[in-house]
PDB file of C-alpha atoms in Angstrom:
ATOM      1  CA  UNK A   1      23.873   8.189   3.811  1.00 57.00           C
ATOM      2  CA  UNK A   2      25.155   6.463   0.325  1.00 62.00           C
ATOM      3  CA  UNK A   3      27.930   3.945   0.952  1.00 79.00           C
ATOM      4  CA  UNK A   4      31.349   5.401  -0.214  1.00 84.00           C
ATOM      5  CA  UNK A   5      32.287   4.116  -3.654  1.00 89.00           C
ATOM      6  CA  UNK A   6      35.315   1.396  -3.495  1.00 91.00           C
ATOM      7  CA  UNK A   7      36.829   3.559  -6.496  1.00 94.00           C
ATOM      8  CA  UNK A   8      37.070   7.261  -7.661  1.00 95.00           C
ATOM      9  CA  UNK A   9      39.198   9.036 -10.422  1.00 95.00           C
ATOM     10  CA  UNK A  10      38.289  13.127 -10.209  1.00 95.00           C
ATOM     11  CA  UNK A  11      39.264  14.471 -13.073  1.00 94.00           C
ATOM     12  CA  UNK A  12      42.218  12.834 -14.373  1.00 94.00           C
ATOM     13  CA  UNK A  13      44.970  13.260 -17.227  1.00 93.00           C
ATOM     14  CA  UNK A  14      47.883  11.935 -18.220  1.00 93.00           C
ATOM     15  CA  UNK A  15      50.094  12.754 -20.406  1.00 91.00           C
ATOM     16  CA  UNK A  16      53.355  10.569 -22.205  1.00 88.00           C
ATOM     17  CA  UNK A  17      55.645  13.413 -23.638  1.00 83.00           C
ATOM     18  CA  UNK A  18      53.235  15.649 -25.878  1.00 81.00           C
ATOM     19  CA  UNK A  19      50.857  12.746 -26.014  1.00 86.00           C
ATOM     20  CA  UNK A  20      47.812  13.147 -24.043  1.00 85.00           C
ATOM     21  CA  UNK A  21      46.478   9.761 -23.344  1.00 89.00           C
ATOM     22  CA  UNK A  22      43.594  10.798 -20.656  1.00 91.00           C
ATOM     23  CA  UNK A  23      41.798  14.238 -19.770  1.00 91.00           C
ATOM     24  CA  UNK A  24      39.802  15.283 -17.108  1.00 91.00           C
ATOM     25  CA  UNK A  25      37.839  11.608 -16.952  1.00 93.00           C
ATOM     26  CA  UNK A  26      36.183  11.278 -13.402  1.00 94.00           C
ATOM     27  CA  UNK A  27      34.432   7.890 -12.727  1.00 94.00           C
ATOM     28  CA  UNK A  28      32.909   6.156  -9.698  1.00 94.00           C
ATOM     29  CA  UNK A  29      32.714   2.416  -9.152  1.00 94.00           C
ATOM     30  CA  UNK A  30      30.346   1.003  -6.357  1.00 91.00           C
ATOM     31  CA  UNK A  31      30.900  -1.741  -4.209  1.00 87.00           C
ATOM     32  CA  UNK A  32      30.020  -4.963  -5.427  1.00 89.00           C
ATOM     33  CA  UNK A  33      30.520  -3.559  -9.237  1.00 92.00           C
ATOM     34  CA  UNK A  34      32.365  -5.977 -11.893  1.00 93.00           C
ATOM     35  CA  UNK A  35      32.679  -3.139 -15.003  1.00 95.00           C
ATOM     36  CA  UNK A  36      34.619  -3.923 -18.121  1.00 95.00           C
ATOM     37  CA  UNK A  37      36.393  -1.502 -19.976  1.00 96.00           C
ATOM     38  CA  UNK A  38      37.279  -1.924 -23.758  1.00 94.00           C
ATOM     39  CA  UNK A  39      38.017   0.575 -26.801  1.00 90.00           C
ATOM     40  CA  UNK A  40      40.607   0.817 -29.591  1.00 87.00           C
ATOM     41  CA  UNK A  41      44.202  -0.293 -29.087  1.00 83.00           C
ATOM     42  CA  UNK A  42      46.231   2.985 -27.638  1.00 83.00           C
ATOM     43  CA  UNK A  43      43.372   4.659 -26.081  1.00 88.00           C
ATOM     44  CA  UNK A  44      44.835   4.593 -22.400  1.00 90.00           C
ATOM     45  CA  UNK A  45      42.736   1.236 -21.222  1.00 91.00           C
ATOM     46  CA  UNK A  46      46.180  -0.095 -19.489  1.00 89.00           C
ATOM     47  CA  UNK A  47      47.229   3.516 -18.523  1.00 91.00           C
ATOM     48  CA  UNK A  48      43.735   3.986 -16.418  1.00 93.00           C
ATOM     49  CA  UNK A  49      44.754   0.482 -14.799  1.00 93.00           C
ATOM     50  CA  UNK A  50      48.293   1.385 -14.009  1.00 91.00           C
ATOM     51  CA  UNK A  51      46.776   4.598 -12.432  1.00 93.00           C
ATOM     52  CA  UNK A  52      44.053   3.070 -10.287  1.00 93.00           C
ATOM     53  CA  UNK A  53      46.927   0.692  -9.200  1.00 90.00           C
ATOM     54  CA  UNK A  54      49.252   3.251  -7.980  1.00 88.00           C
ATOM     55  CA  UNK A  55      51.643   1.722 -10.675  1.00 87.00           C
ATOM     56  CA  UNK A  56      52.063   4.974 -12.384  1.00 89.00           C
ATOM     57  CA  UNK A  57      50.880   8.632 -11.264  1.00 90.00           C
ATOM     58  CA  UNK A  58      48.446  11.212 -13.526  1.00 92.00           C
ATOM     59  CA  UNK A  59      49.353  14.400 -14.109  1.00 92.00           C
ATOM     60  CA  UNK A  60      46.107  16.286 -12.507  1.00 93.00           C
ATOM     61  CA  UNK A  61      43.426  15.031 -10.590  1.00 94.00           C
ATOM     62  CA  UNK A  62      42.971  12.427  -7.895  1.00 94.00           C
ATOM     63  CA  UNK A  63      42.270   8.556  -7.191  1.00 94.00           C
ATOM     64  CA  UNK A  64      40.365   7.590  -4.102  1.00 93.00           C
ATOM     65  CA  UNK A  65      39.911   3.948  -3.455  1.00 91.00           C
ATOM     66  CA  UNK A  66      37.313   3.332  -0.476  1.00 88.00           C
ATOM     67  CA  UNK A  67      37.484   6.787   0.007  1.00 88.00           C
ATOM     68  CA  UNK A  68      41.380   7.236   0.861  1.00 88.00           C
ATOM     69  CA  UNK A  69      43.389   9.072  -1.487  1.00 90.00           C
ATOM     70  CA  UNK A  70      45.643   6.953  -3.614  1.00 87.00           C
ATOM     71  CA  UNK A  71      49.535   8.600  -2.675  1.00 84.00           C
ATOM     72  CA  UNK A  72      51.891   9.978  -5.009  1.00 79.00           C
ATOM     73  CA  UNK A  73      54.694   8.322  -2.628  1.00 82.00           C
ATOM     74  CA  UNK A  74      55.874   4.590  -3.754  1.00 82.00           C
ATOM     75  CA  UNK A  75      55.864   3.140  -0.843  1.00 86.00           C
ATOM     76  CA  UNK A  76      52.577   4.431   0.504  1.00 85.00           C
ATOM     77  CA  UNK A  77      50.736   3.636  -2.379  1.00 84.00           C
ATOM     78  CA  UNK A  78      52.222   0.286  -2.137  1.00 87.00           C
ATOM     79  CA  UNK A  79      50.638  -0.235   1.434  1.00 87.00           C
ATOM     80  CA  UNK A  80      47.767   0.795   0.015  1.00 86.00           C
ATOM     81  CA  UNK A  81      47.727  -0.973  -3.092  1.00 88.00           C
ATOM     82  CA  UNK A  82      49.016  -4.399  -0.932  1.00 89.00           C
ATOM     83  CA  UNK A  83      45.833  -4.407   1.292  1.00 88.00           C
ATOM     84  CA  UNK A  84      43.103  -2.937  -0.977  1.00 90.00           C
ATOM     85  CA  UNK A  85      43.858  -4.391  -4.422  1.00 93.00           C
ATOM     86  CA  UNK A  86      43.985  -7.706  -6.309  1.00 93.00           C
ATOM     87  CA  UNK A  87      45.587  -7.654  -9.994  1.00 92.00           C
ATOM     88  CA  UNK A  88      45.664  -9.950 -12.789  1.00 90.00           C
ATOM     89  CA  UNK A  89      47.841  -9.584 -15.329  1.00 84.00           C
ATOM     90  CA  UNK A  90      48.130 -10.461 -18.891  1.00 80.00           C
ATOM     91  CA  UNK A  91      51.630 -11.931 -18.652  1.00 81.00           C
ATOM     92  CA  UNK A  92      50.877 -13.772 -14.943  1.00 83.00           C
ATOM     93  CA  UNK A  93      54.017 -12.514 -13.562  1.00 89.00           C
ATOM     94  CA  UNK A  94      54.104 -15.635 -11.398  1.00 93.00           C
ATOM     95  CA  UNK A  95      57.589 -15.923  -9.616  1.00 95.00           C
ATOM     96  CA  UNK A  96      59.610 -18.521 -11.068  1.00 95.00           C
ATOM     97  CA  UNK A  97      61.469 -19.379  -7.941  1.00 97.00           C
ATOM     98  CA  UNK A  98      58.994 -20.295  -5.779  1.00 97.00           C
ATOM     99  CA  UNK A  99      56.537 -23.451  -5.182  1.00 98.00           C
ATOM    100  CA  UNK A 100      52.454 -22.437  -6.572  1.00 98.00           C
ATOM    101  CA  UNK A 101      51.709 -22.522  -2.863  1.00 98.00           C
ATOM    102  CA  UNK A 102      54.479 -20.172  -1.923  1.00 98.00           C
ATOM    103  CA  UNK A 103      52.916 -17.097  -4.837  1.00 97.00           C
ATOM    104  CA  UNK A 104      49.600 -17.594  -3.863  1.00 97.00           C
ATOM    105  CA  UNK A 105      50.786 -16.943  -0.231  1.00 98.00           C
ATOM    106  CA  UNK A 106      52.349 -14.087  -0.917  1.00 96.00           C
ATOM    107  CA  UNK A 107      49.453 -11.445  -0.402  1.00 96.00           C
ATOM    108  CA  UNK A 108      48.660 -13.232   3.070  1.00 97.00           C
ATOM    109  CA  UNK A 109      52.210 -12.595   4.320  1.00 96.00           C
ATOM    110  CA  UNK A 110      52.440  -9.195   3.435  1.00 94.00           C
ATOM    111  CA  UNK A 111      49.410  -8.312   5.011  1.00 95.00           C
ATOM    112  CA  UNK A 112      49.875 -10.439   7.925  1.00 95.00           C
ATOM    113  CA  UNK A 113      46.936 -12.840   7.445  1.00 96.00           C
ATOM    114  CA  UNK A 114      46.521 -16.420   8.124  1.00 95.00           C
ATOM    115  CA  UNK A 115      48.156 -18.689   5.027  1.00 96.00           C
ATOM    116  CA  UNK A 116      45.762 -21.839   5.248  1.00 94.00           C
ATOM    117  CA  UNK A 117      43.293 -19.541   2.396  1.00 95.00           C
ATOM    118  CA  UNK A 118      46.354 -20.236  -0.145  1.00 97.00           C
ATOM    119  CA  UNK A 119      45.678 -24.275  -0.353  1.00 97.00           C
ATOM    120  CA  UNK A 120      41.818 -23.450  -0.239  1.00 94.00           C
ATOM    121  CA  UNK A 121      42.265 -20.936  -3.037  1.00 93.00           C
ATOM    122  CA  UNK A 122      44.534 -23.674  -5.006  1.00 95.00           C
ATOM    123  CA  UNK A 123      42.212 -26.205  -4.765  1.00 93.00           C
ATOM    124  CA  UNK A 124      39.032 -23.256  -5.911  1.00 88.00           C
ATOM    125  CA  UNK A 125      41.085 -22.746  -8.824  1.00 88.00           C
ATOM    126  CA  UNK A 126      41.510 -26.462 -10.271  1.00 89.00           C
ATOM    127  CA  UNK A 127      45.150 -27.061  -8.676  1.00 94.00           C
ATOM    128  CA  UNK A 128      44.551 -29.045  -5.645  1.00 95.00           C
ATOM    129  CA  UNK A 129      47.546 -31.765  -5.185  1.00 96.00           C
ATOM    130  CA  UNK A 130      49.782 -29.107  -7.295  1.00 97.00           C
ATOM    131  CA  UNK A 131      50.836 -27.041  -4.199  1.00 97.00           C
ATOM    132  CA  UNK A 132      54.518 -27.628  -4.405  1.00 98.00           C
ATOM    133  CA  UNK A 133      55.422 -27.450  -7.681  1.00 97.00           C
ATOM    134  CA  UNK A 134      56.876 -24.867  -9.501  1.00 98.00           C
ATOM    135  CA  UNK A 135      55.472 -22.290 -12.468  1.00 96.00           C
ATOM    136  CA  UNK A 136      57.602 -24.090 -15.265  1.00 96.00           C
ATOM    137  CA  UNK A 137      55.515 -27.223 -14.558  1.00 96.00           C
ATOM    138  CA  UNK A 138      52.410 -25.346 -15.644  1.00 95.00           C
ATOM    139  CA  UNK A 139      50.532 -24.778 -18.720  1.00 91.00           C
ATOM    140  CA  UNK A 140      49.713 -20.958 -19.558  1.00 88.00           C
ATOM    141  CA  UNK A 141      45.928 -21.825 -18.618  1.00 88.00           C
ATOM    142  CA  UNK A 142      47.576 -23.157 -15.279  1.00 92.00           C
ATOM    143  CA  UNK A 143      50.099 -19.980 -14.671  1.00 92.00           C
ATOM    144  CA  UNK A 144      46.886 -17.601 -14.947  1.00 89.00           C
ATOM    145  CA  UNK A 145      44.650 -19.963 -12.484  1.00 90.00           C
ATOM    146  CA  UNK A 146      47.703 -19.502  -9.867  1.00 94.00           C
ATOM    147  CA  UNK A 147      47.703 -15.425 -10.967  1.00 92.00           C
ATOM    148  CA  UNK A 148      43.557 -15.406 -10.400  1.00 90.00           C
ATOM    149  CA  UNK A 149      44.197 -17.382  -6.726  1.00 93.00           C
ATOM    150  CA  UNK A 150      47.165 -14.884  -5.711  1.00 95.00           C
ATOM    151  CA  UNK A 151      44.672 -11.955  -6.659  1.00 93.00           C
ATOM    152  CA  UNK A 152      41.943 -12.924  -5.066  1.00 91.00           C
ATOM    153  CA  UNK A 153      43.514 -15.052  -1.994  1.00 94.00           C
ATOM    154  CA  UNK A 154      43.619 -11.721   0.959  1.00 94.00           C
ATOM    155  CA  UNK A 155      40.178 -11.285  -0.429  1.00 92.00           C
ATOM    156  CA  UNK A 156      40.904  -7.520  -2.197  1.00 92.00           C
ATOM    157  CA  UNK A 157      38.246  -5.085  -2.292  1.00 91.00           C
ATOM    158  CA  UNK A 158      39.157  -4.414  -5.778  1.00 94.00           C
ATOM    159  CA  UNK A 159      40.003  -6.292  -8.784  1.00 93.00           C
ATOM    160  CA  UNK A 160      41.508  -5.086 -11.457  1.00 94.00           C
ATOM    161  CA  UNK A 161      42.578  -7.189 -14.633  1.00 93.00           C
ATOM    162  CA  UNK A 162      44.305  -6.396 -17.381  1.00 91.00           C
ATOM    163  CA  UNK A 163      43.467  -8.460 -20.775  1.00 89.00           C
ATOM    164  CA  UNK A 164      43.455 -11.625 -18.119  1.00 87.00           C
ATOM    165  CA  UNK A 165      42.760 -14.082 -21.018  1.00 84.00           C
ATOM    166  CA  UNK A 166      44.421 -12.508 -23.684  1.00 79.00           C
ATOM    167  CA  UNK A 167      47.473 -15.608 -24.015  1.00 76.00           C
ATOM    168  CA  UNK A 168      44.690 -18.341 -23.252  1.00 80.00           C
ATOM    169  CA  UNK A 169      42.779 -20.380 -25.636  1.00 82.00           C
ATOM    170  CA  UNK A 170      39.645 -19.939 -26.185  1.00 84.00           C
ATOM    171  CA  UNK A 171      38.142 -22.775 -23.637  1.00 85.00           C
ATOM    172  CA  UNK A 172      40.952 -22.038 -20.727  1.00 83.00           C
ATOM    173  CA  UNK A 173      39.760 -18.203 -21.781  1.00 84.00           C
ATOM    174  CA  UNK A 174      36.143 -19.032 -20.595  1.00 85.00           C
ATOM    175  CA  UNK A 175      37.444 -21.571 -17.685  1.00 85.00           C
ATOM    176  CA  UNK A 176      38.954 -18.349 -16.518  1.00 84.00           C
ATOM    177  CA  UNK A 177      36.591 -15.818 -17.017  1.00 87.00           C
ATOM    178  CA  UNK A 178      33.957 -18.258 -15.239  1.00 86.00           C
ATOM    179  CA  UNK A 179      36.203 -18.254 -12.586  1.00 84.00           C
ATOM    180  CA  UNK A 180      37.136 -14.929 -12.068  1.00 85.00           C
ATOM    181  CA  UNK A 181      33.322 -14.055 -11.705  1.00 88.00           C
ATOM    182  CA  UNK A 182      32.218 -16.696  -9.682  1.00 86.00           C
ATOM    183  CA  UNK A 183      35.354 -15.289  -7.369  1.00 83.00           C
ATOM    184  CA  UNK A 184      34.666 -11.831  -7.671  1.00 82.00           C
ATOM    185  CA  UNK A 185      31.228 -12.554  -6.347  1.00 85.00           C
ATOM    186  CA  UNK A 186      31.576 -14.719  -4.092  1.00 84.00           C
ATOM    187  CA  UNK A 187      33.883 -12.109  -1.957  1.00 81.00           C
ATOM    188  CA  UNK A 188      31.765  -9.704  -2.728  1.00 82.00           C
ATOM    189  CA  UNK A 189      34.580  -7.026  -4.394  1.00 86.00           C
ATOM    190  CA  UNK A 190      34.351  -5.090  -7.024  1.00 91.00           C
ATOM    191  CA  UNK A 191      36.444  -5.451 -10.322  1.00 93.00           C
ATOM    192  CA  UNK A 192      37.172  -3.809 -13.285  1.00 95.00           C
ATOM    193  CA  UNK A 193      38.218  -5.866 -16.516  1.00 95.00           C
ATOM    194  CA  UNK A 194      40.022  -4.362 -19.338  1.00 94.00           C
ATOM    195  CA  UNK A 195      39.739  -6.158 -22.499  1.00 92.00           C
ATOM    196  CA  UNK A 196      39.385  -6.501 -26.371  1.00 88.00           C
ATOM    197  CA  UNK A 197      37.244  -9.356 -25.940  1.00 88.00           C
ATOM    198  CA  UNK A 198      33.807  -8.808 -26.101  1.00 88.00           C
ATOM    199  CA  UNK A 199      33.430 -12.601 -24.923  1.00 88.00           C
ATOM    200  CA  UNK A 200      35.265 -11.468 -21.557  1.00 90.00           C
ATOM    201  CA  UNK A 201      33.691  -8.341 -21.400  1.00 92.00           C
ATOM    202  CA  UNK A 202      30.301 -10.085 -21.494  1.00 90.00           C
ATOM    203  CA  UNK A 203      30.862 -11.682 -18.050  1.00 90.00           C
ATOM    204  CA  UNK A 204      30.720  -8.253 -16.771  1.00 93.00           C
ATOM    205  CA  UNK A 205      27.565  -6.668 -14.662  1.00 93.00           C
ATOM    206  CA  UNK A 206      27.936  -3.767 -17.385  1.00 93.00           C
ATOM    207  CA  UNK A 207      30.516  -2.660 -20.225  1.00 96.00           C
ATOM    208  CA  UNK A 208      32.290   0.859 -20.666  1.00 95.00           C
ATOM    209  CA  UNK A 209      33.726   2.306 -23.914  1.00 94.00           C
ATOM    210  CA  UNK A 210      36.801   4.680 -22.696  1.00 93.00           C
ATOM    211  CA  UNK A 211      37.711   7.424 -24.511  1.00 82.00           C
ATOM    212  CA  UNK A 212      40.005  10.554 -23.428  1.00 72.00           C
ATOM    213  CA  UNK A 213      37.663  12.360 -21.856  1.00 77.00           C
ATOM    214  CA  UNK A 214      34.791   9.770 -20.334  1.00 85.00           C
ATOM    215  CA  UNK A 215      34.011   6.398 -19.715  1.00 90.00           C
ATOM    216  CA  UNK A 216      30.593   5.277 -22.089  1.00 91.00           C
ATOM    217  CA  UNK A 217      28.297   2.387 -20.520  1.00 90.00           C
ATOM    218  CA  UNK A 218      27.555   0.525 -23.581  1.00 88.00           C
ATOM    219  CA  UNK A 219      23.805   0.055 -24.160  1.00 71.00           C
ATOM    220  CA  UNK A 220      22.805  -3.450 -24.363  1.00 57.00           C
ATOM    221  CA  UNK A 221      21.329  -2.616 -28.669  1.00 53.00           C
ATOM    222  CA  UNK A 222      24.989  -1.555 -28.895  1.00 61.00           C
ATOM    223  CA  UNK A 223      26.173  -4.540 -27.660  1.00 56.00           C
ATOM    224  CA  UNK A 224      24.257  -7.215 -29.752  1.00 50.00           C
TER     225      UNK A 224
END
Protein backbone atom coordinates (compact mmCIF):
# COMPACT_ATOMS: atom_id res chain seq x y z
CA UNK A 1 0.00 0.00 0.00
CA UNK A 2 1.79 3.59 -0.84
CA UNK A 3 2.07 5.76 2.26
CA UNK A 4 -0.51 8.67 2.09
CA UNK A 5 1.11 11.88 0.88
CA UNK A 6 1.56 14.59 3.89
CA UNK A 7 0.04 17.15 1.22
CA UNK A 8 -2.60 17.24 -1.63
CA UNK A 9 -4.23 20.17 -3.65
CA UNK A 10 -7.00 18.45 -6.28
CA UNK A 11 -7.64 20.71 -8.61
CA UNK A 12 -7.52 24.07 -7.27
CA UNK A 13 -8.39 27.83 -8.29
CA UNK A 14 -8.59 30.89 -6.94
CA UNK A 15 -9.70 33.72 -7.96
CA UNK A 16 -9.16 37.76 -6.51
CA UNK A 17 -12.13 39.70 -8.16
CA UNK A 18 -11.86 38.90 -12.05
CA UNK A 19 -8.28 37.92 -11.48
CA UNK A 20 -7.61 34.34 -11.68
CA UNK A 21 -4.48 33.68 -9.80
CA UNK A 22 -4.62 29.61 -9.81
CA UNK A 23 -6.64 26.95 -11.98
CA UNK A 24 -7.25 23.54 -11.62
CA UNK A 25 -3.38 22.84 -10.22
CA UNK A 26 -3.40 19.41 -8.31
CA UNK A 27 -0.04 18.47 -6.63
CA UNK A 28 1.15 15.79 -4.19
CA UNK A 29 3.99 16.14 -1.72
CA UNK A 30 5.45 12.93 0.00
CA UNK A 31 6.60 12.56 3.31
CA UNK A 32 9.98 13.44 3.97
CA UNK A 33 9.86 15.96 0.75
CA UNK A 34 11.62 19.57 1.13
CA UNK A 35 10.25 21.18 -2.52
CA UNK A 36 10.84 24.79 -3.37
CA UNK A 37 8.60 26.73 -5.29
CA UNK A 38 9.69 29.93 -7.26
CA UNK A 39 8.33 31.87 -10.49
CA UNK A 40 7.66 35.51 -11.43
CA UNK A 41 6.45 38.04 -8.88
CA UNK A 42 2.33 37.83 -8.91
CA UNK A 43 2.05 34.36 -10.06
CA UNK A 44 0.12 33.05 -6.85
CA UNK A 45 3.48 31.52 -5.00
CA UNK A 46 2.12 33.20 -1.54
CA UNK A 47 -1.58 32.52 -2.52
CA UNK A 48 -0.76 28.51 -2.86
CA UNK A 49 0.90 28.99 0.73
CA UNK A 50 -1.95 30.84 2.28
CA UNK A 51 -4.16 27.99 0.84
CA UNK A 52 -2.21 24.96 2.03
CA UNK A 53 -2.24 26.88 5.40
CA UNK A 54 -5.87 27.20 5.76
CA UNK A 55 -5.08 31.03 5.83
CA UNK A 56 -7.29 31.71 2.94
CA UNK A 57 -9.88 29.29 1.07
CA UNK A 58 -9.86 28.41 -3.04
CA UNK A 59 -12.64 28.72 -4.91
CA UNK A 60 -12.90 24.90 -6.31
CA UNK A 61 -11.11 21.99 -5.42
CA UNK A 62 -9.71 20.50 -2.25
CA UNK A 63 -6.54 20.42 0.19
CA UNK A 64 -5.77 17.25 2.05
CA UNK A 65 -2.90 17.32 4.42
CA UNK A 66 -2.00 13.64 5.70
CA UNK A 67 -4.94 12.67 4.09
CA UNK A 68 -7.65 14.84 6.11
CA UNK A 69 -9.39 17.41 4.29
CA UNK A 70 -8.25 20.91 5.04
CA UNK A 71 -11.92 22.75 6.41
CA UNK A 72 -13.50 25.66 5.02
CA UNK A 73 -14.48 26.53 8.84
CA UNK A 74 -11.83 28.96 10.75
CA UNK A 75 -11.64 27.39 13.59
CA UNK A 76 -11.33 23.84 12.34
CA UNK A 77 -8.79 24.55 10.03
CA UNK A 78 -7.05 26.23 12.79
CA UNK A 79 -6.95 22.88 14.86
CA UNK A 80 -5.76 21.49 12.04
CA UNK A 81 -3.35 23.88 10.92
CA UNK A 82 -2.07 24.19 14.96
CA UNK A 83 -1.09 20.43 15.12
CA UNK A 84 -0.04 19.59 11.52
CA UNK A 85 1.81 22.71 10.32
CA UNK A 86 4.95 24.78 11.01
CA UNK A 87 5.25 28.32 9.14
CA UNK A 88 7.91 30.71 8.59
CA UNK A 89 7.28 33.86 7.57
CA UNK A 90 8.97 36.58 5.76
CA UNK A 91 8.17 39.30 8.30
CA UNK A 92 8.80 36.76 11.59
CA UNK A 93 5.70 37.86 13.17
CA UNK A 94 7.38 37.22 16.51
CA UNK A 95 5.16 38.66 19.42
CA UNK A 96 6.58 41.66 20.81
CA UNK A 97 5.25 41.18 24.26
CA UNK A 98 6.58 38.18 25.21
CA UNK A 99 10.16 36.73 26.40
CA UNK A 100 12.00 34.44 23.08
CA UNK A 101 11.26 31.51 25.36
CA UNK A 102 7.64 32.37 25.84
CA UNK A 103 7.03 32.43 21.36
CA UNK A 104 8.87 29.51 20.89
CA UNK A 105 6.55 27.86 23.52
CA UNK A 106 3.71 28.79 22.06
CA UNK A 107 3.02 25.76 19.62
CA UNK A 108 3.71 23.33 22.71
CA UNK A 109 0.91 24.96 24.73
CA UNK A 110 -1.57 24.93 22.24
CA UNK A 111 -1.16 21.50 21.50
CA UNK A 112 -0.69 20.43 24.94
CA UNK A 113 2.91 19.15 24.74
CA UNK A 114 5.70 19.22 27.11
CA UNK A 115 7.61 22.93 27.01
CA UNK A 116 11.27 21.77 27.96
CA UNK A 117 11.72 21.31 23.59
CA UNK A 118 11.46 25.34 23.58
CA UNK A 119 15.04 25.89 25.50
CA UNK A 120 16.42 22.83 23.42
CA UNK A 121 15.13 24.40 20.23
CA UNK A 122 16.69 27.95 21.45
CA UNK A 123 19.83 26.68 22.09
CA UNK A 124 19.60 24.45 18.20
CA UNK A 125 19.05 27.71 16.79
CA UNK A 126 22.19 29.80 18.14
CA UNK A 127 20.20 31.55 21.17
CA UNK A 128 21.08 29.59 24.15
CA UNK A 129 21.45 32.09 27.35
CA UNK A 130 18.87 34.48 25.31
CA UNK A 131 15.69 32.76 26.70
CA UNK A 132 14.25 35.70 28.49
CA UNK A 133 14.69 38.45 26.53
CA UNK A 134 12.49 40.10 24.40
CA UNK A 135 12.19 40.42 20.25
CA UNK A 136 13.37 44.19 20.30
CA UNK A 137 16.70 42.93 21.70
CA UNK A 138 17.24 40.95 18.52
CA UNK A 139 18.80 41.46 15.26
CA UNK A 140 16.53 40.54 12.10
CA UNK A 141 18.93 37.38 11.62
CA UNK A 142 18.00 36.71 15.40
CA UNK A 143 13.98 37.43 15.06
CA UNK A 144 13.92 34.73 12.09
CA UNK A 145 16.16 32.05 14.19
CA UNK A 146 13.32 32.46 17.05
CA UNK A 147 10.50 32.25 13.92
CA UNK A 148 12.51 28.87 12.50
CA UNK A 149 12.52 27.39 16.45
CA UNK A 150 8.65 28.32 16.98
CA UNK A 151 8.01 26.46 13.54
CA UNK A 152 9.71 23.67 14.02
CA UNK A 153 9.53 23.30 18.06
CA UNK A 154 5.91 20.70 18.19
CA UNK A 155 7.86 19.01 15.49
CA UNK A 156 5.11 19.83 12.40
CA UNK A 157 4.66 17.41 9.76
CA UNK A 158 4.78 20.18 7.37
CA UNK A 159 6.77 23.17 6.76
CA UNK A 160 5.90 25.73 4.87
CA UNK A 161 8.00 29.04 4.38
CA UNK A 162 7.35 31.90 2.77
CA UNK A 163 10.51 33.96 1.28
CA UNK A 164 12.12 32.95 4.94
CA UNK A 165 15.36 34.88 4.08
CA UNK A 166 14.11 37.46 2.05
CA UNK A 167 15.00 40.60 4.95
CA UNK A 168 18.37 38.70 5.86
CA UNK A 169 21.76 39.32 4.58
CA UNK A 170 23.27 37.30 2.59
CA UNK A 171 25.46 35.20 5.35
CA UNK A 172 22.44 35.18 8.13
CA UNK A 173 20.42 34.13 4.66
CA UNK A 174 22.62 30.93 4.39
CA UNK A 175 22.96 30.56 8.44
CA UNK A 176 19.26 30.16 8.01
CA UNK A 177 18.71 28.20 5.17
CA UNK A 178 21.44 25.69 6.68
CA UNK A 179 19.38 25.59 9.47
CA UNK A 180 16.11 25.18 8.29
CA UNK A 181 17.35 21.98 6.38
CA UNK A 182 19.35 20.46 8.84
CA UNK A 183 15.82 20.92 10.96
CA UNK A 184 13.59 19.83 8.44
CA UNK A 185 15.56 16.64 8.29
CA UNK A 186 16.33 15.92 11.25
CA UNK A 187 12.37 15.61 12.20
CA UNK A 188 11.87 14.03 9.35
CA UNK A 189 8.82 16.55 7.86
CA UNK A 190 8.28 17.65 4.82
CA UNK A 191 8.52 21.39 3.67
CA UNK A 192 7.81 23.48 0.99
CA UNK A 193 9.91 26.80 0.42
CA UNK A 194 8.69 29.60 -1.61
CA UNK A 195 11.27 31.85 -2.86
CA UNK A 196 12.98 34.19 -5.48
CA UNK A 197 16.21 33.00 -4.45
CA UNK A 198 17.67 30.49 -6.36
CA UNK A 199 20.45 30.31 -3.51
CA UNK A 200 17.49 29.20 -1.06
CA UNK A 201 15.84 27.24 -3.45
CA UNK A 202 19.05 25.24 -3.97
CA UNK A 203 18.88 23.77 -0.43
CA UNK A 204 15.86 22.06 -1.61
CA UNK A 205 15.62 18.04 -2.45
CA UNK A 206 14.05 19.42 -5.85
CA UNK A 207 12.73 22.89 -7.33
CA UNK A 208 9.18 23.66 -8.92
CA UNK A 209 8.33 26.49 -11.37
CA UNK A 210 4.44 27.39 -10.59
CA UNK A 211 2.41 28.61 -13.04
CA UNK A 212 -1.62 28.86 -13.13
CA UNK A 213 -2.28 25.73 -14.11
CA UNK A 214 0.78 23.24 -12.80
CA UNK A 215 3.62 23.04 -10.75
CA UNK A 216 7.10 22.35 -13.21
CA UNK A 217 10.07 20.32 -11.44
CA UNK A 218 12.91 22.20 -12.78
CA UNK A 219 15.47 19.96 -14.53
CA UNK A 220 18.81 20.16 -13.06
CA UNK A 221 20.34 21.69 -17.14
CA UNK A 222 17.63 24.25 -16.33
CA UNK A 223 18.93 24.99 -13.23
CA UNK A 224 22.72 25.56 -13.94
Amino acid sequence: MNPIPVLELSNISKSYADRRVLSGLSYSLAAGEYVAIMGDSGVGKSTLLNLIAGLDNPDNGEIRIDGKSLPADDEAATLLRRKYLGFIFQAFHVLPHLTLLQNVSLPLLLNHLPLERASTMLATVGLRGREQDFPYQLSGGELQRVAVARALVHRPRLILADEPTGNLDQETAREILRLIRAEIKANGASAIIVTHSHTAAETADSILMLGKHRLTPVSPEDQA
